XYZ file of C-alpha atoms in Angstrom:
667
model
C 0.000 0.000 0.000
C 1.059 3.542 -0.608
C 0.162 6.140 1.993
C 0.150 9.763 0.975
C 1.540 10.861 4.339
C 4.763 8.976 3.779
C 5.737 11.439 1.078
C 6.408 13.962 3.870
C 9.692 12.123 4.416
C 10.937 13.607 1.151
C 10.627 17.105 2.607
C 12.262 16.468 6.020
C 15.740 17.883 6.607
C 17.872 15.437 8.619
C 20.174 17.192 11.135
C 23.381 15.648 12.524
C 23.272 14.353 16.150
C 23.493 17.273 18.673
C 26.337 17.628 21.240
C 25.625 18.028 24.995
C 25.508 21.869 24.975
C 23.198 21.917 21.999
C 21.000 19.384 23.709
C 20.555 21.633 26.768
C 19.544 24.548 24.552
C 17.141 22.359 22.658
C 15.594 21.125 25.898
C 14.910 24.723 26.937
C 13.415 25.465 23.553
C 11.314 22.336 23.818
C 9.907 23.434 27.181
C 9.136 26.868 25.804
C 6.783 25.288 23.258
C 3.105 25.141 24.113
C 1.482 21.832 24.931
C -0.372 21.878 21.593
C 2.829 22.419 19.635
C 4.599 19.604 21.432
C 1.645 17.261 20.828
C 1.645 18.036 17.104
C 5.384 17.326 16.839
C 5.048 14.024 18.714
C 2.079 13.039 16.537
C 4.069 13.771 13.366
C 7.016 11.697 14.568
C 4.748 8.792 15.477
C 2.990 9.036 12.112
C 6.310 8.949 10.214
C 7.453 5.983 12.304
C 4.300 4.037 11.429
C 4.658 4.924 7.751
C 8.173 3.576 7.796
C 6.978 0.274 9.234
C 4.167 0.001 6.722
C 6.582 0.665 3.880
C 8.516 -2.477 4.787
C 7.401 -5.044 2.121
C 7.124 -8.178 4.220
C 4.963 -6.470 6.849
C 2.833 -4.844 4.194
C 2.172 -8.246 2.648
C 1.054 -9.652 5.992
C -1.217 -6.723 6.827
C -2.832 -6.078 3.498
C -5.425 -8.824 3.960
C -6.254 -7.499 7.452
C -6.934 -3.866 6.632
C -9.108 -3.377 3.569
C -10.826 -0.400 5.177
C -8.571 1.984 3.278
C -9.431 0.569 -0.135
C -13.192 0.336 0.321
C -14.004 3.702 -1.179
C -11.733 3.005 -4.156
C -13.860 0.022 -5.088
C -17.036 2.077 -4.851
C -15.381 4.629 -7.120
C -14.483 1.851 -9.573
C -18.047 0.560 -9.445
C -19.300 3.986 -10.504
C -16.747 3.936 -13.296
C -18.359 0.961 -14.964
C -15.847 -1.733 -14.009
C -17.097 -5.243 -13.879
C -16.865 -8.315 -11.559
C -16.217 -11.965 -11.002
C -14.136 -14.026 -13.454
C -16.075 -16.501 -15.608
C -15.803 -20.140 -14.715
C -14.886 -19.597 -11.092
C -16.859 -21.506 -8.522
C -16.212 -19.151 -5.631
C -15.973 -20.269 -2.039
C -15.376 -18.546 1.242
C -14.375 -20.120 4.530
C -16.896 -19.452 7.314
C -16.126 -16.457 9.442
C -13.707 -14.779 7.036
C -16.111 -11.946 6.309
C -18.065 -11.182 9.498
C -21.645 -10.187 8.860
C -21.874 -11.704 5.407
C -22.232 -15.375 6.198
C -25.375 -15.500 4.081
C -23.600 -14.715 0.828
C -23.795 -17.854 -1.323
C -20.536 -19.717 -1.941
C -21.116 -19.659 -5.714
C -20.509 -15.928 -5.762
C -17.591 -15.623 -3.354
C -14.134 -16.824 -4.419
C -11.901 -18.306 -1.764
C -9.852 -15.580 -0.094
C -6.091 -15.996 -0.322
C -3.258 -13.761 0.741
C -1.902 -11.830 -2.239
C 1.672 -12.535 -3.201
C 2.114 -9.235 -5.016
C 1.484 -5.691 -3.850
C -1.648 -3.782 -4.813
C -0.869 -1.326 -7.572
C -1.976 2.286 -7.788
C -4.878 3.242 -10.025
C -3.919 5.536 -12.915
C -4.678 9.195 -12.143
C -7.362 9.364 -14.858
C -10.101 6.762 -14.729
C -13.043 6.514 -17.109
C -16.208 8.013 -15.649
C -19.817 7.454 -16.721
C -21.674 10.361 -18.345
C -23.588 11.028 -15.140
C -22.173 9.979 -11.813
C -24.626 7.890 -9.871
C -23.934 7.978 -6.180
C -25.275 5.416 -3.726
C -28.942 5.885 -2.907
C -30.288 6.755 0.496
C -32.961 4.084 0.647
C -34.747 4.237 3.988
C -38.082 4.319 5.675
C -39.088 7.668 7.015
C -38.444 8.378 10.660
C -36.445 5.347 11.718
C -33.061 3.935 10.869
C -33.482 0.902 8.666
C -31.455 -1.575 6.647
C -31.368 0.931 3.808
C -29.041 3.132 5.843
C -26.478 0.394 6.308
C -23.930 0.178 3.537
C -23.073 -3.351 2.593
C -19.372 -4.048 2.963
C -17.057 -4.965 0.162
C -14.354 -7.585 0.133
C -11.166 -7.702 -1.851
C -10.476 -11.161 -3.167
C -7.429 -12.500 -4.932
C -7.664 -15.804 -6.775
C -4.852 -17.679 -8.522
C -5.460 -18.308 -12.192
C -5.480 -22.037 -12.735
C -4.241 -21.727 -16.292
C -1.221 -19.520 -16.004
C -0.565 -19.254 -12.287
C -1.286 -15.527 -12.434
C -3.087 -13.643 -9.722
C -6.655 -12.669 -10.580
C -8.248 -9.979 -8.425
C -12.011 -9.678 -8.159
C -14.244 -7.537 -6.027
C -17.781 -8.159 -4.835
C -19.838 -5.223 -3.653
C -22.200 -6.500 -1.034
C -24.715 -3.863 -2.114
C -25.245 -6.187 -5.023
C -23.356 -4.537 -7.888
C -20.413 -6.842 -8.480
C -17.483 -5.091 -10.053
C -14.164 -5.866 -11.610
C -11.209 -3.997 -13.027
C -10.339 -4.398 -16.660
C -7.458 -6.520 -17.872
C -4.111 -5.006 -17.045
C -5.581 -2.143 -15.044
C -3.257 -0.892 -12.332
C -5.109 -0.191 -9.137
C -4.217 2.041 -6.226
C -5.430 2.045 -2.669
C -4.744 5.093 -0.535
C -5.491 5.872 3.068
C -8.641 7.785 2.160
C -9.662 6.146 -1.120
C -8.588 9.166 -3.205
C -6.699 9.125 -6.465
C -2.946 9.098 -6.081
C -0.371 11.539 -7.296
C 1.856 11.132 -10.333
C 4.702 10.257 -7.974
C 2.657 7.413 -6.503
C 1.922 6.078 -9.959
C 5.604 6.224 -10.897
C 6.565 4.329 -7.744
C 4.200 1.534 -8.748
C 5.330 1.380 -12.360
C 7.942 -1.232 -11.590
C 5.469 -3.504 -9.805
C 3.726 -6.400 -11.508
C 0.166 -5.490 -12.626
C -2.834 -7.354 -11.250
C -4.676 -9.493 -13.807
C -8.450 -9.233 -13.587
C -10.768 -11.637 -15.350
C -14.163 -10.990 -16.949
C -17.281 -11.213 -14.822
C -19.421 -14.337 -14.728
C -22.710 -12.653 -15.527
C -24.698 -15.883 -15.438
C -23.527 -16.492 -11.879
C -24.406 -12.894 -11.000
C -28.019 -13.570 -12.010
C -28.077 -16.731 -9.901
C -26.817 -14.731 -6.942
C -29.498 -12.086 -7.508
C -32.178 -14.773 -7.595
C -30.875 -16.390 -4.414
C -30.884 -13.010 -2.683
C -34.486 -12.347 -3.747
C -35.500 -15.876 -2.781
C -33.861 -15.484 0.636
C -36.150 -12.551 1.387
C -39.233 -14.331 0.066
C -38.478 -17.480 2.037
C -37.777 -15.574 5.250
C -40.668 -13.103 5.203
C -43.305 -14.178 2.664
C -43.126 -17.956 2.250
C -46.264 -19.299 0.609
C -47.730 -15.827 0.115
C -48.206 -13.903 -3.107
C -45.616 -11.133 -2.806
C -42.683 -10.060 -0.671
C -42.528 -6.669 1.012
C -38.772 -6.620 1.509
C -38.300 -3.407 3.481
C -40.982 -4.031 6.084
C -40.004 -7.732 6.019
C -43.534 -8.986 5.546
C -45.796 -10.116 2.723
C -48.612 -8.903 0.511
C -51.588 -10.971 -0.609
C -53.502 -10.759 -3.877
C -55.087 -14.152 -4.444
C -53.494 -16.048 -1.555
C -52.061 -18.688 -3.889
C -48.304 -18.258 -3.556
C -47.944 -16.305 -6.800
C -44.241 -15.562 -6.413
C -43.393 -19.186 -5.684
C -45.354 -20.558 -8.638
C -44.104 -17.825 -10.978
C -40.514 -18.690 -10.043
C -40.684 -22.492 -10.404
C -39.414 -22.751 -13.985
C -36.897 -19.966 -13.378
C -35.293 -22.031 -10.610
C -35.217 -25.063 -12.886
C -33.628 -23.131 -15.758
C -31.054 -21.528 -13.426
C -30.165 -24.934 -11.995
C -31.130 -24.023 -8.419
C -31.996 -27.558 -7.332
C -32.303 -26.991 -3.595
C -34.567 -23.983 -3.970
C -36.688 -25.837 -6.533
C -37.031 -28.872 -4.268
C -38.355 -26.851 -1.349
C -40.778 -25.001 -3.633
C -42.019 -28.271 -5.115
C -42.684 -29.597 -1.632
C -44.840 -26.543 -0.892
C -46.805 -27.070 -4.120
C -47.356 -30.718 -3.206
C -48.361 -30.202 0.426
C -49.724 -26.660 0.717
C -51.051 -25.395 -2.615
C -54.830 -25.673 -2.801
C -57.195 -23.978 -5.227
C -60.255 -24.914 -3.175
C -60.574 -21.411 -1.749
C -63.398 -18.915 -1.592
C -61.385 -16.226 -3.350
C -61.785 -14.058 -6.446
C -58.890 -14.221 -8.879
C -58.234 -12.281 -12.054
C -58.653 -14.593 -15.049
C -55.756 -13.121 -17.000
C -53.238 -12.873 -14.159
C -53.966 -16.325 -12.765
C -53.774 -17.817 -16.267
C -50.435 -16.345 -17.268
C -48.766 -16.711 -13.844
C -50.275 -19.841 -12.269
C -51.571 -21.960 -15.160
C -48.670 -20.897 -17.389
C -46.106 -21.472 -14.649
C -47.417 -24.951 -13.812
C -47.600 -26.040 -17.466
C -44.099 -24.773 -18.149
C -42.651 -26.499 -15.095
C -44.353 -29.740 -16.105
C -42.767 -29.602 -19.555
C -39.300 -28.823 -18.194
C -39.352 -31.453 -15.428
C -41.799 -34.124 -16.584
C -43.227 -34.103 -13.050
C -46.963 -34.840 -13.242
C -47.561 -33.039 -9.947
C -47.473 -29.771 -11.883
C -49.758 -31.033 -14.651
C -52.316 -32.174 -12.065
C -52.258 -28.737 -10.429
C -52.582 -27.106 -13.871
C -55.673 -29.187 -14.629
C -57.196 -28.157 -11.305
C -56.748 -24.400 -11.746
C -57.666 -24.536 -15.437
C -60.991 -26.209 -14.711
C -61.776 -23.739 -11.916
C -61.221 -20.770 -14.266
C -63.738 -21.954 -16.863
C -66.813 -20.213 -15.328
C -65.336 -16.922 -16.572
C -66.453 -17.842 -20.115
C -70.138 -18.204 -19.149
C -71.194 -14.807 -20.502
C -73.815 -13.776 -23.065
C -71.112 -13.020 -25.624
C -68.574 -15.735 -24.715
C -66.122 -12.899 -24.016
C -64.946 -13.853 -20.509
C -65.470 -11.940 -17.310
C -62.367 -10.573 -15.652
C -62.867 -12.217 -12.234
C -63.545 -15.775 -11.102
C -64.243 -17.204 -7.656
C -62.311 -20.446 -7.911
C -63.949 -21.888 -4.796
C -67.575 -21.147 -5.635
C -67.311 -21.596 -9.395
C -68.800 -18.185 -10.182
C -67.521 -15.285 -12.271
C -68.289 -11.604 -12.645
C -66.983 -8.387 -14.205
C -65.352 -5.657 -12.125
C -67.757 -3.753 -9.861
C -67.421 -0.552 -11.868
C -67.984 -1.851 -15.430
C -69.180 -4.739 -17.585
C -66.121 -4.368 -19.809
C -63.036 -6.540 -19.938
C -59.737 -5.300 -21.336
C -58.824 -6.574 -24.780
C -55.340 -7.683 -23.715
C -56.741 -9.786 -20.879
C -59.275 -11.736 -22.944
C -56.866 -12.270 -25.871
C -53.742 -13.228 -23.878
C -54.894 -16.483 -22.284
C -54.972 -18.545 -25.475
C -51.495 -20.083 -25.373
C -52.109 -21.576 -21.941
C -55.636 -22.932 -22.452
C -54.776 -24.346 -25.874
C -51.819 -26.189 -24.367
C -53.973 -27.483 -21.497
C -56.380 -29.018 -24.033
C -53.516 -30.634 -25.922
C -52.147 -32.225 -22.740
C -55.505 -33.327 -21.302
C -57.185 -34.198 -24.612
C -60.128 -32.143 -23.324
C -61.163 -29.632 -26.028
C -63.278 -27.369 -23.775
C -60.338 -25.141 -22.859
C -59.151 -24.574 -26.423
C -62.696 -24.114 -27.721
C -63.417 -21.392 -25.166
C -60.373 -19.247 -25.921
C -60.489 -19.728 -29.683
C -64.089 -18.494 -29.717
C -62.764 -15.244 -28.233
C -60.081 -15.072 -30.927
C -62.625 -15.588 -33.711
C -64.925 -12.881 -32.377
C -62.147 -10.302 -32.019
C -60.952 -11.153 -35.535
C -64.402 -10.274 -36.958
C -65.126 -7.198 -34.840
C -65.597 -3.736 -36.266
C -63.900 -0.773 -34.679
C -60.282 -1.581 -35.488
C -57.989 0.981 -37.092
C -55.572 -0.582 -39.581
C -55.388 -3.706 -37.455
C -55.063 -1.828 -34.151
C -57.650 -2.710 -31.520
C -59.293 -0.525 -28.842
C -58.541 -1.264 -25.198
C -61.947 -2.474 -23.952
C -64.562 -5.024 -24.977
C -68.012 -5.529 -23.459
C -68.802 -8.961 -22.028
C -72.524 -8.636 -22.733
C -72.479 -7.350 -26.324
C -69.094 -8.684 -27.362
C -68.325 -5.314 -28.980
C -65.408 -2.950 -28.581
C -66.125 0.026 -26.329
C -64.365 3.373 -25.978
C -63.137 3.023 -29.530
C -61.182 6.238 -29.831
C -57.982 5.115 -28.056
C -55.277 2.889 -29.546
C -52.086 1.857 -27.781
C -49.518 -0.915 -27.618
C -49.201 -0.311 -23.884
C -51.388 -1.366 -20.977
C -54.720 -3.065 -21.803
C -53.787 -3.901 -25.386
C -50.105 -4.920 -25.510
C -50.167 -8.711 -25.315
C -53.016 -9.000 -27.861
C -50.421 -8.349 -30.572
C -47.846 -10.615 -28.918
C -50.259 -13.568 -28.770
C -51.301 -13.235 -32.419
C -47.765 -14.105 -33.478
C -47.123 -16.655 -30.755
C -50.347 -18.612 -31.340
C -49.409 -18.813 -35.006
C -46.006 -20.200 -34.013
C -47.429 -22.494 -31.321
C -49.755 -24.170 -33.821
C -47.047 -24.773 -36.398
C -47.701 -21.686 -38.581
C -50.988 -23.100 -39.855
C -53.571 -20.590 -38.591
C -53.401 -17.926 -41.281
C -55.996 -15.612 -39.720
C -53.676 -15.063 -36.748
C -50.786 -14.181 -39.049
C -52.931 -11.843 -41.141
C -54.124 -9.971 -38.054
C -50.553 -9.667 -36.777
C -49.112 -8.350 -40.050
C -51.955 -5.870 -40.450
C -51.429 -4.628 -36.894
C -47.709 -4.001 -37.430
C -48.518 -1.950 -40.511
C -51.084 -0.073 -38.414
C -48.346 0.731 -35.898
C -46.136 2.116 -38.654
C -48.928 4.186 -40.127
C -50.536 5.586 -36.981
C -48.234 5.366 -33.961
C -44.615 5.501 -35.063
C -42.683 8.764 -34.594
C -39.127 9.999 -33.998
C -37.822 12.236 -31.245
C -35.806 15.417 -31.348
C -32.873 15.828 -31.196
C -31.639 12.200 -31.386
C -34.280 10.752 -33.709
C -35.229 7.873 -31.423
C -38.070 5.826 -32.870
C -40.967 5.304 -30.471
C -44.549 4.018 -30.464
C -47.015 6.660 -29.314
C -50.707 6.444 -28.464
C -53.645 7.583 -30.548
C -56.565 9.275 -28.810
C -59.466 10.476 -30.945
C -57.152 11.046 -33.877
C -54.528 12.906 -31.843
C -51.094 11.363 -31.257
C -49.864 11.431 -27.680
C -46.059 10.986 -27.704
C -45.986 8.732 -24.641
C -44.852 5.143 -24.439
C -45.328 2.680 -21.598
C -42.383 0.542 -20.578
C -44.730 -2.345 -21.408
C -44.315 -1.489 -25.111
C -40.686 -2.633 -24.910
C -41.932 -6.184 -25.502
C -42.296 -5.165 -29.152
C -38.646 -5.281 -30.331
C -38.378 -8.898 -29.205
C -41.693 -9.867 -30.764
C -40.770 -8.227 -34.071
C -37.409 -10.013 -34.056
C -39.118 -13.338 -33.330
C -41.397 -12.823 -36.314
C -38.516 -11.898 -38.612
C -36.653 -15.013 -37.431
C -39.648 -17.043 -38.576
C -39.755 -15.639 -42.092
C -41.764 -12.446 -41.706
C -40.651 -9.295 -43.578
C -37.073 -8.151 -42.984
C -38.206 -4.601 -42.230
C -39.735 -5.973 -39.022
C -36.190 -6.596 -37.853
C -35.179 -3.083 -38.886
C -37.951 -1.670 -36.720
C -36.948 -3.989 -33.870
C -33.398 -2.612 -33.947
C -34.663 0.979 -33.769
C -37.127 0.345 -30.939
C -34.546 -1.627 -28.975
C -32.300 1.433 -28.977
C -35.181 3.558 -27.692
C -35.972 1.148 -24.868
C -32.290 1.141 -23.935
C -32.285 4.931 -23.816
C -35.286 4.859 -21.469
C -32.852 3.318 -18.990
C -29.598 5.019 -19.958
C -30.983 8.570 -19.770
C -32.291 8.130 -16.227
C -30.065 9.042 -13.293
C -30.496 5.622 -11.691
C -30.074 3.720 -14.954
C -33.621 2.366 -14.558
C -36.563 3.096 -16.821
C -39.701 4.904 -15.693
C -43.077 3.223 -16.053
C -44.056 5.761 -18.747
C -41.851 7.986 -20.892
C -42.885 11.087 -22.823
C -40.927 11.793 -25.983
C -40.102 15.204 -27.368
C -40.978 15.771 -31.011
C -39.549 19.295 -30.883
C -37.126 19.434 -27.991
C -36.608 22.728 -26.237
C -34.390 21.375 -23.465
C -32.068 19.128 -25.470
C -33.634 15.964 -24.050
C -35.393 13.255 -26.029
C -37.225 11.868 -23.025
C -39.187 13.588 -20.279
C -40.785 11.879 -17.318
C -43.748 13.255 -15.430
C -43.604 12.974 -11.626
C -46.460 10.454 -11.522
C -44.686 8.166 -14.010
C -41.235 7.947 -12.429
C -41.674 4.588 -10.706
C -39.973 1.356 -11.710
C -41.678 -1.933 -10.877
C -38.733 -4.251 -11.771
C -40.465 -4.935 -15.087
C -39.071 -7.444 -17.621
C -40.071 -6.135 -21.067
C -36.759 -4.517 -22.017
C -34.569 -7.419 -20.890
C -37.033 -9.750 -22.625
C -36.396 -7.975 -25.923
C -32.646 -7.853 -25.244
C -32.732 -11.645 -24.924
C -34.432 -12.056 -28.302
C -32.173 -9.514 -29.982
C -29.014 -11.201 -28.730
C -30.254 -14.685 -29.686
C -30.909 -13.558 -33.254
C -28.034 -11.096 -33.847
C -25.283 -12.217 -31.419
C -24.465 -8.529 -30.953
C -22.755 -8.313 -27.548
C -24.023 -4.791 -26.917
C -27.391 -6.270 -25.968
C -25.689 -8.278 -23.249
C -23.891 -5.158 -22.064
C -27.155 -3.236 -21.886
C -28.728 -6.051 -19.887
C -25.748 -6.098 -17.542
C -26.109 -2.366 -16.954
C -29.740 -2.913 -16.005
C -28.888 -5.708 -13.568
C -26.240 -3.533 -11.932
C -28.748 -0.712 -11.549
C -31.256 -3.104 -9.998
C -28.551 -4.193 -7.578
C -27.533 -0.652 -6.759
C -30.911 0.989 -6.295
C -33.480 -1.729 -5.563
C -31.671 -4.468 -3.634
C -32.627 -4.792 0.021
C -29.804 -6.120 2.245
C -32.024 -8.444 4.277
C -33.251 -10.181 1.118
C -35.320 -9.253 -1.910
C -35.592 -6.341 -4.321
C -38.077 -3.490 -4.178
C -39.848 -1.399 -6.764
C -38.904 2.275 -6.486
C -40.838 5.504 -6.867
C -38.352 7.813 -8.576
C -35.857 6.727 -11.212
C -34.681 10.314 -11.567
C -33.313 10.547 -8.012
C -30.277 8.355 -7.306
C -29.966 9.746 -3.773
C -33.486 8.842 -2.706
C -35.187 6.611 -5.293
C -38.135 6.214 -2.906
C -38.445 2.445 -2.350
C -42.039 1.218 -2.504
C -41.588 -1.966 -0.458
C -42.902 -4.464 -2.993
C -41.284 -7.184 -5.088
C -43.602 -8.241 -7.891
C -43.703 -11.964 -8.695
C -42.640 -11.230 -12.265
C -39.205 -10.100 -11.091
C -38.406 -13.768 -10.394
C -40.729 -15.202 -13.032
C -39.597 -12.996 -15.912
C -36.910 -10.379 -15.309
C -34.203 -12.589 -13.836
C -35.083 -15.471 -16.164
C -34.623 -13.347 -19.279
C -31.380 -11.897 -17.906
C -30.051 -15.407 -17.281
C -30.967 -16.546 -20.788
C -29.458 -13.355 -22.230
C -26.096 -14.088 -20.592
C -26.111 -17.850 -21.183
C -23.946 -19.126 -24.031
C -26.190 -22.163 -24.486
C -28.486 -21.219 -27.369
C -30.305 -24.549 -26.962
C -31.353 -23.613 -23.445
C -35.037 -22.973 -24.201
C -34.511 -22.943 -27.969
C -36.685 -20.391 -29.721
C -37.283 -22.948 -32.474
C -38.826 -25.344 -29.942
C -40.521 -23.096 -27.385
C -42.573 -19.947 -27.242
C -42.761 -17.859 -24.073
C -46.111 -16.806 -22.735
C -46.470 -13.191 -21.659
C -45.196 -14.113 -18.173
C -42.002 -15.716 -19.603
C -43.174 -19.293 -19.075
C -41.903 -21.421 -21.995
C -44.437 -23.700 -23.684
C -43.556 -26.121 -26.489
C -44.245 -25.440 -30.136
C -46.603 -28.210 -31.164
C -45.286 -31.065 -33.270
C -46.627 -31.105 -36.805
C -48.853 -34.077 -35.910
C -50.720 -32.128 -33.198
């Protein structure tokens, strides 16, 4: 280590030893000094003595592993500079008790700590900085000190490279953002974590540089899942949602939504222990015989979809039996005058009804349950499920009130007609209608031409009516149409579209679909990159004629982030089809921002209320089930090098990221 104070030795003038007469004079002078002056001189001498000891190489080597306090702030600074973590291929381990207070960190993320055999090198005076410095957030509950006020520690770890015997240095930030230095980077640690002087850098020039390997991003996603699961298991086991800050749970249907949503994610990530304990809960605790109202759409995509997917991945009939049970209990929703289903079903009583305030259902909800019910019929050989949802598809196909293939947001369950026809969007209440047109066509082996025709017409309707570009950067976005007037706003939900367009182009649809996917993917990336926290708002407003130099504005009511998956979903598709590594980098940036601003130390991640404020992003104390069911799953698949892991030529994902098989040609 290099301590700045030791440079004072260069400026000291060494006097020859005094004789006896000189010593008497000096003693008098010493006594004439004030007590403060004498204390300062003694302190300086003691400080120089300590610096001399620390400069001795053998002692420095022994002490470096015991005093990482002085380098802690350097690593935070490197984290802000965009440096990345853990070497690929390492299966990290840590002996118990080495890092007090962090015994719960999984061994897969923590390399075994060894004493370094080479000194730590100084960081170059000029380090790369991000465009906007994002400091650590102050995430806390009002009034009382909470876990959000406790900074997670960081550990310096040195691991010997098995291939070449070189030292590889990695750093894990216990806040969640794992960081690393780039290959050949020379690093400095000073007493106060500040950048060193040119002289310090020159002193280190003769020392051997530290080799730092690339981060294992796949393992980083596993660690994030384990951290989220730890919170769910500790504070919300068997309940629908985790409230990580208050360390309790939230209930929606009372059916363990987070656990069921996460089943296939655990299987895909290879988390066998976590999967086994979740399976046991499904076997012994999960019951649908409850007097409870559930939303048809949400319970279909999360519960039915999750159980069907897990059955296909594992072959375990427990999950198919549970899927049959919930599927049958949802069927009363279709007992309406028009065959357009009600939004709510009491799965215990076998009754269904619309919301209390309307007889309408949303178009997205009644047209985004087809993949799951069609698959349930195929597996059970019971046609009632497929017949019910395909009747909805046929009616919507014939309905008047569309605009160039675009559908309104609401449909009446009594008349079967569109209502409130003036509004068209690819955001909330309509989004997954377009997604399921393409995916049903793929699921059925590309045989149902009406689905394909509706999808192609809708994409042309998007181009004609909703597509615009921003000023000054000419970002392409999908706006909303209201009574003929374009509103330049786009929900984060719309970021499913680049991936869906790319999936269609991969399956032989027009090449300009891929061109549009590339443009929209850039826009969705900018919705993250232009925010101070690196996280997208729920809704972005785009400037057609910018007066402030910004492409994107965010209204105060729209600044929340719910840990949504749509952008990383599209990044996964784009990387699978293009192999462009920038999509992986963008996904990694998002994961790091989740770790930095939404990770709760006691376990879990929380949605936040303000993506524009990195100091206080206003945690909302809720982890949606889709963070485990979708967001982390798509990130894992994005970073995985195994393109056959859920092959997109064999599976289609439902709108909750649960993979279902493409039917064989004989089906």
